[in-house]
């Protein structure tokens, strides 16, 4: 197993092809131009990928909101616990929804 280095970070955007085009189930409820049902199922879930991220020496993760399977507190707690278990720090949660220049 590779030793994690605190200066190594990765974003789920870099892993998008591995994670597939998954968008959380709540997408339709919350709307937004980038939130739509997945075109293809994910190949690996975020939870499945965390051990591999740690094994490759990454100690910091940035998560794009559309790579979270759910916004349900129980699922988010699973992600939090898995991050801690694999000694991965959550650096950022990117929430990219809407258009800041739109009048509404």
Tab-separated table of C-alpha atoms in Angstrom:
chain	number	residue	atom	x	y	z
A	1	UNK	CA	0.000	0.000	0.000
A	2	UNK	CA	1.270	3.456	-0.905
A	3	UNK	CA	1.844	5.861	1.948
A	4	UNK	CA	-0.437	8.879	1.793
A	5	UNK	CA	1.137	12.279	1.355
A	6	UNK	CA	-0.680	15.356	2.672
A	7	UNK	CA	0.242	17.315	-0.454
A	8	UNK	CA	-1.564	14.943	-2.838
A	9	UNK	CA	-5.150	15.846	-3.657
A	10	UNK	CA	-7.625	14.646	-6.240
A	11	UNK	CA	-11.038	15.837	-7.367
A	12	UNK	CA	-13.916	13.546	-8.234
A	13	UNK	CA	-14.050	15.495	-11.501
A	14	UNK	CA	-10.754	13.808	-12.410
A	15	UNK	CA	-12.459	10.487	-11.676
A	16	UNK	CA	-15.641	11.339	-13.568
A	17	UNK	CA	-15.235	8.565	-16.146
A	18	UNK	CA	-14.739	5.997	-13.404
A	19	UNK	CA	-17.666	7.353	-11.404
A	20	UNK	CA	-19.785	7.640	-14.559
A	21	UNK	CA	-22.297	10.407	-15.078
A	22	UNK	CA	-24.064	9.752	-11.807
A	23	UNK	CA	-26.240	12.507	-10.473
A	24	UNK	CA	-27.902	12.168	-7.076
A	25	UNK	CA	-31.468	10.934	-6.936
A	26	UNK	CA	-32.627	14.281	-5.537
A	27	UNK	CA	-31.591	16.070	-8.756
A	28	UNK	CA	-35.037	16.317	-10.253
A	29	UNK	CA	-36.386	17.815	-7.044
A	30	UNK	CA	-33.720	20.515	-6.777
A	31	UNK	CA	-33.566	21.320	-10.490
A	32	UNK	CA	-30.796	23.216	-12.213
A	33	UNK	CA	-29.363	22.982	-15.711
A	34	UNK	CA	-26.634	20.486	-14.808
A	35	UNK	CA	-28.788	18.114	-12.803
A	36	UNK	CA	-30.256	15.301	-14.827
A	37	UNK	CA	-30.635	11.545	-14.517
A	38	UNK	CA	-27.466	9.630	-15.372
A	39	UNK	CA	-26.930	8.780	-19.034
A	40	UNK	CA	-24.853	5.784	-18.047
A	41	UNK	CA	-24.587	4.001	-14.714
A	42	UNK	CA	-21.441	4.597	-12.680
A	43	UNK	CA	-18.711	2.000	-12.911
A	44	UNK	CA	-17.726	2.494	-9.273
A	45	UNK	CA	-19.421	4.432	-6.532
A	46	UNK	CA	-17.624	7.093	-4.544
A	47	UNK	CA	-17.649	4.819	-1.494
A	48	UNK	CA	-16.085	1.998	-3.519
A	49	UNK	CA	-13.417	4.328	-4.883
A	50	UNK	CA	-12.215	5.778	-1.551
A	51	UNK	CA	-9.948	2.822	-0.674
A	52	UNK	CA	-8.313	3.072	-4.112
A	53	UNK	CA	-7.794	6.819	-3.693
A	54	UNK	CA	-6.062	6.201	-0.364
A	55	UNK	CA	-4.014	3.304	-1.756
A	56	UNK	CA	-2.661	5.607	-4.458
A	57	UNK	CA	-1.386	8.033	-1.834
A	58	UNK	CA	-4.033	10.753	-1.965
A	59	UNK	CA	-4.837	12.311	1.398
A	60	UNK	CA	-7.177	15.079	0.233
A	61	UNK	CA	-10.373	14.871	-1.833
A	62	UNK	CA	-12.522	17.459	-3.523
A	63	UNK	CA	-16.033	16.190	-4.278
A	64	UNK	CA	-18.335	17.473	-7.022
A	65	UNK	CA	-21.933	17.420	-5.785
A	66	UNK	CA	-23.123	15.325	-8.711
A	67	UNK	CA	-20.857	12.469	-7.649
A	68	UNK	CA	-22.746	12.065	-4.373
A	69	UNK	CA	-25.360	9.351	-4.733
A	70	UNK	CA	-27.698	11.032	-2.291
A	71	UNK	CA	-28.067	14.033	0.005
A	72	UNK	CA	-29.681	11.804	2.601
A	73	UNK	CA	-27.994	12.325	6.009
A	74	UNK	CA	-27.379	8.574	6.414
A	75	UNK	CA	-25.493	8.376	3.092
A	76	UNK	CA	-23.534	11.555	3.815
A	77	UNK	CA	-22.572	10.064	7.171
A	78	UNK	CA	-21.315	6.936	5.372
A	79	UNK	CA	-19.133	9.148	3.178
A	80	UNK	CA	-17.814	11.031	6.227
A	81	UNK	CA	-16.984	7.793	8.048
A	82	UNK	CA	-15.314	6.268	4.970
A	83	UNK	CA	-13.203	9.395	4.453
A	84	UNK	CA	-12.043	9.225	8.074
A	85	UNK	CA	-11.435	5.470	7.861
A	86	UNK	CA	-9.161	5.941	4.842
A	87	UNK	CA	-7.534	9.087	6.286
A	88	UNK	CA	-8.741	11.269	3.441
A	89	UNK	CA	-9.539	14.892	4.217
A	90	UNK	CA	-12.480	16.503	2.449
A	91	UNK	CA	-11.054	19.739	1.091
A	92	UNK	CA	-14.026	21.026	-0.851
A	93	UNK	CA	-17.559	20.158	-1.877
A	94	UNK	CA	-18.234	21.811	-5.221
A	95	UNK	CA	-21.881	22.743	-5.659
A	96	UNK	CA	-22.249	23.901	-9.231
A	97	UNK	CA	-25.893	24.655	-9.841
A	98	UNK	CA	-27.542	27.571	-11.533
A	99	UNK	CA	-26.262	30.725	-13.157
A	100	UNK	CA	-25.055	33.585	-10.963
A	101	UNK	CA	-25.665	36.034	-13.813
A	102	UNK	CA	-29.328	35.048	-14.272
A	103	UNK	CA	-31.844	37.628	-13.008
A	104	UNK	CA	-33.678	35.016	-10.911
